[in-house]
Coordinates of C-alpha atoms in Angstrom, one line a residue:
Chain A
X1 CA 31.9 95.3 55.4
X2 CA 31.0 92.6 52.8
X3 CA 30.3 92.5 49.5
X4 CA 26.2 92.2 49.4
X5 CA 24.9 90.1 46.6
X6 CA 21.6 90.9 44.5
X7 CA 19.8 88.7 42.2
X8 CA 19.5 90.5 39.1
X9 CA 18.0 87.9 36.9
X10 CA 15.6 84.9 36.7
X11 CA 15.2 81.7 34.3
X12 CA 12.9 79.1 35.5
X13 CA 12.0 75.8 33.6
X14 CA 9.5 73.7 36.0
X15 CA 6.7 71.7 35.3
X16 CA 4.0 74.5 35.4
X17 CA 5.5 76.7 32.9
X18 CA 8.5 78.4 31.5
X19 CA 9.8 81.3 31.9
X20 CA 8.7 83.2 34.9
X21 CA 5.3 84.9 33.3
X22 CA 3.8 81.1 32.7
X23 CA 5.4 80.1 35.6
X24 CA 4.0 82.2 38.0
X25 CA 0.5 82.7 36.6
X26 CA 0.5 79.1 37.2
X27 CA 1.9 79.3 40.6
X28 CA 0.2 81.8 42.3
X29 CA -3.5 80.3 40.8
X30 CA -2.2 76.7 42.2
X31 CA -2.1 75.3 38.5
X32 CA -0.3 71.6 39.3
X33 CA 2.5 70.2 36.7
X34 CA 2.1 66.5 37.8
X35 CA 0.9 63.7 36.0
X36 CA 1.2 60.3 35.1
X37 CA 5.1 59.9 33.2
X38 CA 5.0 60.5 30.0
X39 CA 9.2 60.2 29.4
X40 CA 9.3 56.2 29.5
X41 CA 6.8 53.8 30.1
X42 CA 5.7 54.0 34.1
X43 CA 3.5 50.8 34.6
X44 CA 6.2 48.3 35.5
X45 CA 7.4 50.8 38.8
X46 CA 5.9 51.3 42.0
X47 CA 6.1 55.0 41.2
X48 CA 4.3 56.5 38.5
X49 CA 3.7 60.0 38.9
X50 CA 6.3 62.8 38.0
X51 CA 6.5 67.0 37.7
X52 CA 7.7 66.5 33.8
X53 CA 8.2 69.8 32.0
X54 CA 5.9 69.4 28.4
X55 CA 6.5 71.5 25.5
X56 CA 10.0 72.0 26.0
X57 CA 11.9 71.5 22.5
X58 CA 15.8 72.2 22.6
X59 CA 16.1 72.4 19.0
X60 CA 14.3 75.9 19.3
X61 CA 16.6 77.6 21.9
X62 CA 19.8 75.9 21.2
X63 CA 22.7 75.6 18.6
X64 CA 22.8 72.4 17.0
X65 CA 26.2 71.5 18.0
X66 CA 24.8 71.2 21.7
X67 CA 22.6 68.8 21.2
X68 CA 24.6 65.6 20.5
X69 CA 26.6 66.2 23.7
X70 CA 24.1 67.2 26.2
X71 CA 21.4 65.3 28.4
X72 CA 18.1 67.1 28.9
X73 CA 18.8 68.5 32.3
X74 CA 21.6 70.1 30.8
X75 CA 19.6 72.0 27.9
X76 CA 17.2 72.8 30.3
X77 CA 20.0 74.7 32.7
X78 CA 21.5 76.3 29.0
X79 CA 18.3 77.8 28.4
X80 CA 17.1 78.8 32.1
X81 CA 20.8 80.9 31.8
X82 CA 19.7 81.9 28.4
X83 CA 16.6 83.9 30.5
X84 CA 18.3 84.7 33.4
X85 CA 20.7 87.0 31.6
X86 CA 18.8 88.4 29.2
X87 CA 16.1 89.5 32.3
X88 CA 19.3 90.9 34.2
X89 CA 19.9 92.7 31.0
X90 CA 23.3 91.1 30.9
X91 CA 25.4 90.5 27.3
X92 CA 28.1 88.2 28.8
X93 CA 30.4 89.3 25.6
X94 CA 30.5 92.5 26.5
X95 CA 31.9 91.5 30.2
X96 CA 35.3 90.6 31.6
X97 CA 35.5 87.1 31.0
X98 CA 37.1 86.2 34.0
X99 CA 34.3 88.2 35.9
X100 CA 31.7 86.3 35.6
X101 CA 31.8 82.3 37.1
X102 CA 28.9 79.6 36.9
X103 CA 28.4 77.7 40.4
X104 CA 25.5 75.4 40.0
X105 CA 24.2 72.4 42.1
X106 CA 23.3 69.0 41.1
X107 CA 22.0 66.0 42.1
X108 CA 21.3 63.4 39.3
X109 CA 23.9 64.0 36.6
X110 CA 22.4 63.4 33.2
X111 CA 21.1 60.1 33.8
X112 CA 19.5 59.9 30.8
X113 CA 21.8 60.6 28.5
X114 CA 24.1 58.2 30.7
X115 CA 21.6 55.4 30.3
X116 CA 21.5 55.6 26.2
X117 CA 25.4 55.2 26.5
X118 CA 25.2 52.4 28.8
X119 CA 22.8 50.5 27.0
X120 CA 24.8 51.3 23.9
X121 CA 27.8 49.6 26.1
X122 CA 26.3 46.7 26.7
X123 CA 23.9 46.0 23.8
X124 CA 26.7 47.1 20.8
X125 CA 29.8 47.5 22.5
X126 CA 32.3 49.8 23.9
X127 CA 32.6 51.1 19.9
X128 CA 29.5 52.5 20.1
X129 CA 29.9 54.6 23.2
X130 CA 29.3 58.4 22.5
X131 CA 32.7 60.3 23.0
X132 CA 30.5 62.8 24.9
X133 CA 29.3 60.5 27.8
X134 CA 32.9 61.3 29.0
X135 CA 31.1 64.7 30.2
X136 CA 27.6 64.8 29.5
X137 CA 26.8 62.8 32.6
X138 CA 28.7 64.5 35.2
X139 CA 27.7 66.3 38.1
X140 CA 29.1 69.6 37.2
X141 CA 28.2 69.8 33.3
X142 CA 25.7 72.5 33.3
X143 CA 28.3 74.9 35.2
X144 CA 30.9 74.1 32.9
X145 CA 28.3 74.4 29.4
X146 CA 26.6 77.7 31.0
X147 CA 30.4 78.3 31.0
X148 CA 31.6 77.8 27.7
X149 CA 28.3 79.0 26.0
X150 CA 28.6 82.8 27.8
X151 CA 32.6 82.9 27.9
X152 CA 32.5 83.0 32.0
X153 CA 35.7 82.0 33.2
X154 CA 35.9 83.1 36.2
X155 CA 35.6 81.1 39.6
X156 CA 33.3 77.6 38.6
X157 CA 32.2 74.8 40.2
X158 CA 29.5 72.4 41.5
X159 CA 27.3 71.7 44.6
X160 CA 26.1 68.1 45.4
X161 CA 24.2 67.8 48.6
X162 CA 20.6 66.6 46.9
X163 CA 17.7 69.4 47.5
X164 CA 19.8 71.5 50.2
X165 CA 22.7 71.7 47.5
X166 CA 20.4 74.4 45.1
X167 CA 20.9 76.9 48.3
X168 CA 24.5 75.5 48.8
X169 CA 25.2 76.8 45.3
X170 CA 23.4 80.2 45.6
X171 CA 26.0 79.9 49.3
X172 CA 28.9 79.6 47.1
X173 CA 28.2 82.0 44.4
X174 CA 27.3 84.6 47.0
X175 CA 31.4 83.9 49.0
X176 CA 32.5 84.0 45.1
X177 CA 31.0 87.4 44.6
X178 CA 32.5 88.7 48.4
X179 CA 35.9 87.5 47.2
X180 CA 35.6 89.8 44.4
X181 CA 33.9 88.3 41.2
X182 CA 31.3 90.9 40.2
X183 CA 29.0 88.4 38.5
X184 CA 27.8 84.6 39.4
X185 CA 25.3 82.5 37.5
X186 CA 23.8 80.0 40.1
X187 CA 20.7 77.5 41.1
X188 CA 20.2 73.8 39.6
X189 CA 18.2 72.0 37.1
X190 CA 17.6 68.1 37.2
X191 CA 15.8 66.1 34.7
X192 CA 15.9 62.5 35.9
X193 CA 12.9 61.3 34.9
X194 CA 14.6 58.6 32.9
X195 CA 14.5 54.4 33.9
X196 CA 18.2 54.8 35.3
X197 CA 17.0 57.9 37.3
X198 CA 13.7 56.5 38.0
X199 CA 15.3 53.2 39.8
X200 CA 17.7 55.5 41.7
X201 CA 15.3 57.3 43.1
X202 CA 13.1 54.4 44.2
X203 CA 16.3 53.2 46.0
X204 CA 15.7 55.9 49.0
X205 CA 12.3 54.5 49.9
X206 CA 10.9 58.3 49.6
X207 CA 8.8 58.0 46.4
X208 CA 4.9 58.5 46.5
X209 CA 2.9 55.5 45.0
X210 CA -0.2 56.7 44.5
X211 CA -1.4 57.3 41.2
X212 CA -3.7 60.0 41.6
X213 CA -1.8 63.9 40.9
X214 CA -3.7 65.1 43.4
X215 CA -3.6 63.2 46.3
X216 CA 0.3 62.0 45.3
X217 CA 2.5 64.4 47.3
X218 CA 0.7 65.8 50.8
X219 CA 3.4 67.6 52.5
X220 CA 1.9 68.2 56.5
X221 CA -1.0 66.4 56.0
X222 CA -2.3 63.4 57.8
X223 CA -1.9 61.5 54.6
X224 CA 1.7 62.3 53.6
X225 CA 3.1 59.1 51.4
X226 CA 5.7 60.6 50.3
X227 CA 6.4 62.4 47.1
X228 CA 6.4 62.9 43.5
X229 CA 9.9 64.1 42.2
X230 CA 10.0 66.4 39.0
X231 CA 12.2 68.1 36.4
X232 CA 13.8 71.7 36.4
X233 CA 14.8 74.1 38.4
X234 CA 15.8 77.6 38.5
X235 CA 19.3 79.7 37.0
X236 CA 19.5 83.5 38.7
X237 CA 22.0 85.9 38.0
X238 CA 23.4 87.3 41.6
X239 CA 25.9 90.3 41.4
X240 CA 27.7 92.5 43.7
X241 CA 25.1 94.9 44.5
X242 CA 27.4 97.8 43.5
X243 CA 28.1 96.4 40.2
X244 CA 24.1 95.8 39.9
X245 CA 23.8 99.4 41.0
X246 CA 26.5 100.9 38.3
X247 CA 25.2 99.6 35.4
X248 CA 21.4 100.4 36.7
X249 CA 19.8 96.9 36.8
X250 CA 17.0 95.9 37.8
X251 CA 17.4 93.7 41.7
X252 CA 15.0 91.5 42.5
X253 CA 16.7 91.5 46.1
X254 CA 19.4 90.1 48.2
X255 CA 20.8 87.3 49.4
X256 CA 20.8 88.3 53.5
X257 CA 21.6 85.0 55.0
X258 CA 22.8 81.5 54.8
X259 CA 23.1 78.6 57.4
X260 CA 23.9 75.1 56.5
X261 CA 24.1 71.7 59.0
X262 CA 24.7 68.1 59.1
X263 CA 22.5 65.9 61.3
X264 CA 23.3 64.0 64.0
X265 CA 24.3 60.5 63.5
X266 CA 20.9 58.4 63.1
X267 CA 20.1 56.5 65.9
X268 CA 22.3 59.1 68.4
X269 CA 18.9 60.8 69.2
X270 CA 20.0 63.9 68.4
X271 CA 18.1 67.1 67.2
X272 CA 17.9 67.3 63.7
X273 CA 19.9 70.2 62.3
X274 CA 17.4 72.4 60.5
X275 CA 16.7 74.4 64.0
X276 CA 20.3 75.4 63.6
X277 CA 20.4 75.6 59.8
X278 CA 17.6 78.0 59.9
X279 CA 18.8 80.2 63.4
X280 CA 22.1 80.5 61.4
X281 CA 20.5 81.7 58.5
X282 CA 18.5 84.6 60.4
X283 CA 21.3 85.4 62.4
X284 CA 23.9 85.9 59.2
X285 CA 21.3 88.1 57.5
X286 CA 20.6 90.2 60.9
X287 CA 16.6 89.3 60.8
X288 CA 14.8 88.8 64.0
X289 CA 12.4 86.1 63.9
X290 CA 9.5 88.5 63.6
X291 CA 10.7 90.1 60.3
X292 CA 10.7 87.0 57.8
X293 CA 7.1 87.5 56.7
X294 CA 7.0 84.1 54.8
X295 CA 9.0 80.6 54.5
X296 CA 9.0 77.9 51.6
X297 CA 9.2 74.6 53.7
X298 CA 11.5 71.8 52.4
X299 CA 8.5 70.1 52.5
X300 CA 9.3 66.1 52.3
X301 CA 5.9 64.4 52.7
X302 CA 7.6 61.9 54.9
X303 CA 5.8 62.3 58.3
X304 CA 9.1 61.9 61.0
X305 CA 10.7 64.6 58.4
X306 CA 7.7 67.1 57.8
X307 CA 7.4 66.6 61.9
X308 CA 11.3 67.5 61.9
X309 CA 10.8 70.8 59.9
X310 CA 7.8 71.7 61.5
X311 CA 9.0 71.4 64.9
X312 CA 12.1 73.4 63.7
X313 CA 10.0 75.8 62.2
X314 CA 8.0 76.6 65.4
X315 CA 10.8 76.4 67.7
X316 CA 11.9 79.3 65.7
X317 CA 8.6 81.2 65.3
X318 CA 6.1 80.0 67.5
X319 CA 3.4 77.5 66.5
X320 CA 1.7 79.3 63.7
X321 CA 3.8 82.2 63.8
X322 CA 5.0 82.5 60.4
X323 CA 3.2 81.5 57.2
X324 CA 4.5 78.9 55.7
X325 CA 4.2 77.7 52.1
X326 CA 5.4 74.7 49.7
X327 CA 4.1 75.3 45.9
X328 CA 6.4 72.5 45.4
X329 CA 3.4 70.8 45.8
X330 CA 2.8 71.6 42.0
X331 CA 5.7 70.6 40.6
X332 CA 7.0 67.7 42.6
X333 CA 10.5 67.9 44.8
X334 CA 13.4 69.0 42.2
X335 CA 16.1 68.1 43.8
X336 CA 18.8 70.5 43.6
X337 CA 16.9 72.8 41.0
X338 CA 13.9 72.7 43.8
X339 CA 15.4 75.6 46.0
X340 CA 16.8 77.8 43.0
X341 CA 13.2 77.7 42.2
X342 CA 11.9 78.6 45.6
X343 CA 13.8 81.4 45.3
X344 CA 12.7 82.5 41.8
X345 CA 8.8 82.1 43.8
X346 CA 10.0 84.4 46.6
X347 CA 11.5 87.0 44.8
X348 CA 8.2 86.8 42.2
X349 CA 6.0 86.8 45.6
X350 CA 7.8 90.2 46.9
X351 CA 7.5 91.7 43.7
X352 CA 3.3 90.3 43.6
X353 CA 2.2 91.0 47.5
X354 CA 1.2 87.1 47.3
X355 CA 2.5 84.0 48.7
X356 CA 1.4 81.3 46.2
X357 CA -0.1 78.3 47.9
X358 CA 0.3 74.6 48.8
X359 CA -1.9 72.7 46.8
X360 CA -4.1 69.9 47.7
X361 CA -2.2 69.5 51.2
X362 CA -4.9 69.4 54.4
X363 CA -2.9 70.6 56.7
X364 CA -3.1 68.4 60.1
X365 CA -3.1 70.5 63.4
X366 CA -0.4 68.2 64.7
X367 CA 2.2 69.9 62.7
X368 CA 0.8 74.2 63.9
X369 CA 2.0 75.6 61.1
X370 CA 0.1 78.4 59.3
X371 CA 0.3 76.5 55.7
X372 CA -0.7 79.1 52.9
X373 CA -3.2 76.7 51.4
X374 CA -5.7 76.9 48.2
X375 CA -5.4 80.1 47.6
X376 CA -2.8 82.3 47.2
X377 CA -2.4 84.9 50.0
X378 CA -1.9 88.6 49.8
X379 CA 0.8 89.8 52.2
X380 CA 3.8 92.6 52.0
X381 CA 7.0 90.3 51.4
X382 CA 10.3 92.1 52.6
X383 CA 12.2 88.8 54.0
X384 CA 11.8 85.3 52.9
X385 CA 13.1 82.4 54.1
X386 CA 13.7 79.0 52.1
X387 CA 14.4 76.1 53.8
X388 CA 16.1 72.4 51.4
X389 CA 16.9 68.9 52.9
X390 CA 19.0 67.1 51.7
X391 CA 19.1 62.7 51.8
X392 CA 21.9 62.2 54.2
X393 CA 21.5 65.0 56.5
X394 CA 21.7 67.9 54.7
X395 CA 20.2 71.1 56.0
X396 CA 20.5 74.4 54.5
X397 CA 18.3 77.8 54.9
X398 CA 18.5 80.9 53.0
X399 CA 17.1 84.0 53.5
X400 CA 16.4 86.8 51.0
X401 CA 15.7 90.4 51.9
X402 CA 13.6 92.2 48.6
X403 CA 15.2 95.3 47.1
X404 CA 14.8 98.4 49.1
Chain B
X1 CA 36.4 42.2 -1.6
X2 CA 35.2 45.7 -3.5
X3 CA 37.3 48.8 -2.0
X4 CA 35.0 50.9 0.1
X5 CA 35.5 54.2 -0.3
X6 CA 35.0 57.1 2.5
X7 CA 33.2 60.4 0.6
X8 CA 33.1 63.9 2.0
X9 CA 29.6 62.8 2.1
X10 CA 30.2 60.2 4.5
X11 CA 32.0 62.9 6.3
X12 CA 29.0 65.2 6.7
X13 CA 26.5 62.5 7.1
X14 CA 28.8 61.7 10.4
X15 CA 30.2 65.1 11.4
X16 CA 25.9 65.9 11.2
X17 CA 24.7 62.8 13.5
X18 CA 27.7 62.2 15.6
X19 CA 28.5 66.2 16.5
X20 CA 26.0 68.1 14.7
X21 CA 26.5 71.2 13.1
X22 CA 27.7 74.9 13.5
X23 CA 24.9 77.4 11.7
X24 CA 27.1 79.4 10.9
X25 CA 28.8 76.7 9.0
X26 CA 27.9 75.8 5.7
X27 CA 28.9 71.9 5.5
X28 CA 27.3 71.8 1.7
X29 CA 30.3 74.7 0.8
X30 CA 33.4 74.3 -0.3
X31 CA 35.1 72.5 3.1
X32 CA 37.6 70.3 1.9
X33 CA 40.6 72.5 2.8
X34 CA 38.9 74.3 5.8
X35 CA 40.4 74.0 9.3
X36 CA 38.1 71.5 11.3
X37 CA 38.2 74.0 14.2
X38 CA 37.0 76.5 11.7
X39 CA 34.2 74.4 10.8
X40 CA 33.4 74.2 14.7
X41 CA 34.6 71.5 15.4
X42 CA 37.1 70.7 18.5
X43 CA 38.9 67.9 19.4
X44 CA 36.1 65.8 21.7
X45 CA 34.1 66.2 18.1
X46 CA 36.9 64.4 15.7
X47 CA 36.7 61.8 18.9
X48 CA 33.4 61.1 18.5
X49 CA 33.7 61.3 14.7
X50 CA 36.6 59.0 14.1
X51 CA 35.0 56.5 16.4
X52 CA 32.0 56.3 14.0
X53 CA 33.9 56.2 11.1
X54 CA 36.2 53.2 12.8
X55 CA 32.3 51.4 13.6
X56 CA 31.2 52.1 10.1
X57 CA 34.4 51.3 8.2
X58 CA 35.7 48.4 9.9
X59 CA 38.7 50.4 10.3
X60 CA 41.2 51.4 13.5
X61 CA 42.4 54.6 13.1
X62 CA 45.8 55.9 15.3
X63 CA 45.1 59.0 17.6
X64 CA 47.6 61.2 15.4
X65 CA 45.0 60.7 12.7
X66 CA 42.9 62.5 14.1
X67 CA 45.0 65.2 15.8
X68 CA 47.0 65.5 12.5
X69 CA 44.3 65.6 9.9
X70 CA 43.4 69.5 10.2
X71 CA 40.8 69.3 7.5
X72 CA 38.5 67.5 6.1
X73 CA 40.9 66.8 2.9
X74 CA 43.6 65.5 5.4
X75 CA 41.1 63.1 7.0
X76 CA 39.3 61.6 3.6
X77 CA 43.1 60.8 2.3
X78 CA 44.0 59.2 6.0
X79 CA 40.9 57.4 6.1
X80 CA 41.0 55.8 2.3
X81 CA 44.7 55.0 2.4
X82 CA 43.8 52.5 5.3
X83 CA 40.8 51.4 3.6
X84 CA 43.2 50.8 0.8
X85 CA 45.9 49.2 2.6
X86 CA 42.9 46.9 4.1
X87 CA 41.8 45.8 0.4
X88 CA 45.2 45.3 -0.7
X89 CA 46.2 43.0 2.2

């Protein structure tokens, strides 16, 4: 039989609060972290509204000699491992070095430490270019600084498959862990709210213009427009549950099940792949359709997509026969940290008896899903389900059984 | 021309902005003959540091410069003999 992996510890840094007590008072009472961008001045962009993360200051959490050599999103992923661990109760030092890996996922890269070196490229000259830039942009520099900073040197690497890639990762730390590596530090953290990120983005045509927080990002509602994109994500600390169990921890649950697809080519007509994504998912983790008491949508805000996951969702369930929730909705879509921190939400919603809701969303009947709106809902929470998209046809579900 | 010359000030000042600093390293102490890796420093740092002092100095410095000057000593004297050679030439 294999290895079964538990999630041992949390560290979240999203737009509603960090740490996971600010972060899930906010969450479960539907307290929003969007707003106009404060990062770089929004007026000349179609888009203007972004989940940005205020009162985060890495001079506080992190040694000095990080800073020059590290983008934002990067700090932020140092810290949220910083949190993780300690709430696993883990000391890395006093661990097997080659026991513990770092898989992470990514979507951005530090684009904004990339754009200061560019413009330094262009504007001063190839002089002036930080010796740094050679790593601090790149997809897989929080895995390799989580690395270096906690001595893990065991089995490393990096996810890219936009939002589906944060439950790629938590995939690949999970096989890591069933090959024989006791202890995995996983999930994403972006933080491309920067003009080079900001343009990129615009690029895919999925941005929300609208200018009011509240009405910006309307997953399964008649007015859909898009959405808002944000910063953070979420680390956890997933270990082989016997290894969790010897040492006593404290398991926030397990991860059950995993199912990944591409889509069809576009224009074949083909069914999207989420249907299969998600069936894979249940069937990996043994779960009869019945059991998953709730699932955190993908939740694009595009209308053909949201009609995609809904109809996936109910071909699955029956129309209305699971509740379904996105509290992305506060924080905007965070790319690859957006399903690390769906999970950090589902394991804090077992632990609570409440599935936080989907704010300002009117859910339109033409979708029949039973959205968790407004208010949070009390309900016992043994199996979750979480559900990422990725641009280009990614579809990846995970589900997560709570600690018996 | 009057000979610039390149201080263990100038040193910290760069070592500070370009890599920052270890806290458990005091930069104000007595450094000159301290290992560079002792003072937390690994090679990607001296990259970035001998690039500033290059931008600053108007000087080009060879990569066994930096590889070969272990301590801060060792890269003052490398540093001022080509900003010596510069003002005698």
């Amino acid at each position: 039989m294999s290895t079964t992996a538990v999630v041992t510890g949390l560290g979240v840094v999203s737009p509603n609060g960090l740490g996971i007590k600010d972060f899930w008072a906010a969450t479960k009472s539907g307290k929003s972290g969007i707003g106009r961008i404060t990062r770089f001045d929004p007026s000349p962009y179609p888009a203007r509204l972004a989940g940005e993360i205020p009162g985060f200051v890495a001079e506080d959490h992190l040694p000095n000699r990080l800073l020059p050599q590290t983008d934002r999103m990067t700090q932020l992923a140092l810290v949220a491992a910083d949190w993780a661990l300690a709430d696993a109760g883990v000391t890395p030092a006093e661990l097997p070095e080659f026991d513990m890996g770092v898989v992470t996922a990514s979507h951005s890269g530090g684009f904004e430490f990339g754009q200061g070196e560019l413009k330094k490229l262009w504007s001063l000259g190839s002089q002036h270019v930080s010796a740094y830039q050679s790593f601090a942009w790149f997809y897989a520099v929080n895995s390799g600084q989580i690395s270096i900073r906690n001595g893990m040197k065991g089995p490393s690497g990096v996810v890219v498959s936009d939002q589906a890639g944060g439950l790629d990762a938590i995939a690949q730390a999970r096989r890591q862990i069933r090959k024989g590596t006791a202890l995995i530090v996983s999930g994403g953290v972006e933080a491309p709210v920067c003009p080079w990120g900001w343009v990129a983005q615009l690029a895919g045509n999925r941005l929300s213009t609208s200018d009011e927080p509240a009405r910006a990002y309307l997953p399964f509602d008649a007015e859909a427009c898009g959405h808002v994109p944000g910063e953070g994500g979420a680390i956890l600390v997933l270990e082989a549950a016997e290894a969790a169990r010897r040492r006593g921890a404290k398991v926030y649950g397990e991860i059950a099940g995993y199912g990944a697809t591409i889509d069809p080519r576009p224009g074949s007509g083909g069914e999207p792949g989420l249907r299969r994504a998600l069936e894979t998912a249940l069937a990996d983790a043994g779960v009869r359709p019945g059991e998953v008491d709730v699932v955190f949508a993908d939740a694009a805000a595009i209308p053909e997509l949201d009609r995609a996951e809904a109809d996936a969702i109910n071909a699955v369930f029956g129309p209305g026969g699971v509740p379904v929730t996105a509290p992305k909705t506060m924080t905007g879509r965070l790319y690859s940290g957006a399903a690390p921190l769906d999970l950090a939400s589902a394991f804090l919603a077992m632990a609570d008896g409440l599935i936080p809701p989907t704010v300002n969303t009117e859910p339109s009947p033409e979708y029949g899903l039973d959205l968790v709106t407004a208010q949070p809902r009390p309900a016992e929470i043994r199996t979750a389900l979480v559900l990422a998209r990725g641009q280009g046809g990614f579809n990846s579900a995970l589900v997560v059984r709570a600690a018996d | 021309m009057a000979t610039k010359e390149f201080t263990l000030d100038d040193l910290k000042r760069i070592l500070r902005e370009g890599a920052g600093a270890d806290e458990s390293v005091d930069l104000d102490g007595d450094i000159l003959d301290t290992d560079f890796e002792e003072l937390g420093y690994e090679s990607l740092a001296l990259l970035e540091t001998g690039g500033r002092i290059e931008r600053e100095f108007g000087i080009t410095l060879d990569d066994d410069v930096l590889t070969d000057a272990r301590t801060p000593r060792a890269l003052i004297a490398a540093v001022n003999a080509l900003l010596g050679a510069g003002a005698a030439a």
